[in-house]
């Protein structure tokens, strides 16, 4: 696959549709799997890693539909392209950076993928727009079965799937949803909500998942426990919690609208004006303004902006995406701010939103 | 005079023309005079104040051209109208607030005026657009002569004109210029420049003169010394200093342009976008944005905005002006922020400035 093809289209999870997409950007499930008879990553040699890639890629070629998946060998991948895949949330930052034989198996529409030789031999992932955890569980379970028909997974009758880190043992599953919570931030209730989530062992992270800072009021909420619960129970429990966060967020948005509509209009129209006119924009500020636009879209303050339009921008403002879109190379972060402002100014130009 | 007539036009000092108007908004000279044989304000009774008003107004009617001046009696003036005159920089805040018989003699184009019973019996003032101190001195000197032909000023052969506050004794003159110094603020040189001005006994104040805070990078610079120097010398010395501040400011603007044009464009176009889209604007933020617009106009970044357009806005965004323009009464400061944003959005709408 030529990665430059990816830039021209929008990953399926950015469609901005799917259930509850006013609050839920996307849902995601990943499964950690390891091959029996191969050393885990911490003890593996370069040739062990190579063998794992060979095994997994061999299985993928045997079981996956022809033409629907690409295999990206990281041995030959420029560093920028690895960062590009991370910006697109297809691989972890760790996977982009580590120096060892590894590969990515990627479905053309970006819904299914497998990182080979991340922390575990296989990290399968499926992502889709909106609040669709149950559908994703069904999909990745079938995907996993395909691989399992060819591969011998490290599995223990008592513990379940064995993983490099004990925190993943059992189901090896992490289910997560990316939430947009501007209402709860505006009313100041967000920290109380996060405290409750942590108490029941859910994890709250930033836009880019593990190790990332909150950006633009986007938060990833995921399960921590993987042991002693079935996959269905994990999905069910997380789903129930997300339902209640959804209700809180919608209530908060309505409170903000009722209490001080002028401030809300002020915030949303200023954000649009900034995107339409700035000459320099950092990632942080751009995310913050796009967050306001997204809020305005779902509060029906904007008529001509679609959710997918905003979601696409959230991905495209990142450095490597920007440079690929502008077809330039070797820019400094400072020049990126110019590119980013240029990109957003053009993207949002000529929207005739009533002021 | 119906004050509502004033709102429909722009005072002469807001024309935005005159020498060096890229940096100098306006020049102003005021003279403090007192009547011999009447108690100074600190010791005056209500009837003393009334007598002073009678004397001065009588002289004004005798010496001033018919139809060119109005006499505004503050006894019957609503408080809002007094604030309105202060916002227009025609009277001091003190004069707007004090409760005693007083009057304002005001030329129709607002270039010449006399506050009767401010700190001194007469405070004559002349203001014009741009850097025109010498012309103003000629004008106010002739104006003063007219009054002196009818009034007996308190004058001492050794000290000169006697005034309520010793700091005004001598010439009774304060000459000032309102400067716009965004370049020196941007380069960080402003505090050094202000320190130099204070060392040579010049005073630096905010947009509304005495007691006002700096707003939007506008500063009033004026002489402190009134004793032992002729009026011509005061004007000459202040003029020379202003000339050098002008040079510093222009150099600073060029440095900013050469060093980081993108930041300058970013600042100016964001300011315009905010004025075109905000729903809530405080006076402070509006002044700040208008300051950026004014800089952009004089740096030729904007093509269709005139200096007088910005100057007019600087005055009209103040609370009483806003309310008179919108024809509403009794608004709270919070509602003023809505009115201000509405006014500026409409004023700056449909400007087709290239982005």
XYZ file of C-alpha atoms in Angstrom, chain A residues 1 5 7-8 30 51 68 91 99 112 154 167 248 251 260 274 276 283 288:
19
model
C 0.000 0.000 0.000
C -3.363 6.815 -0.794
C -4.183 10.640 3.032
C -6.715 11.081 0.252
C -8.086 -4.491 20.718
C 10.049 -15.371 12.764
C -8.836 -6.270 1.241
C -0.601 2.129 15.616
C 13.487 -0.505 16.355
C -9.351 -3.831 11.212
C -0.145 -18.890 24.051
C -2.332 -6.433 33.145
C -24.461 13.618 31.860
C -27.577 17.341 30.218
C -25.870 31.322 28.825
C -10.103 31.852 14.254
C -10.952 30.989 9.064
C -1.937 21.541 17.321
C -9.409 23.338 21.019
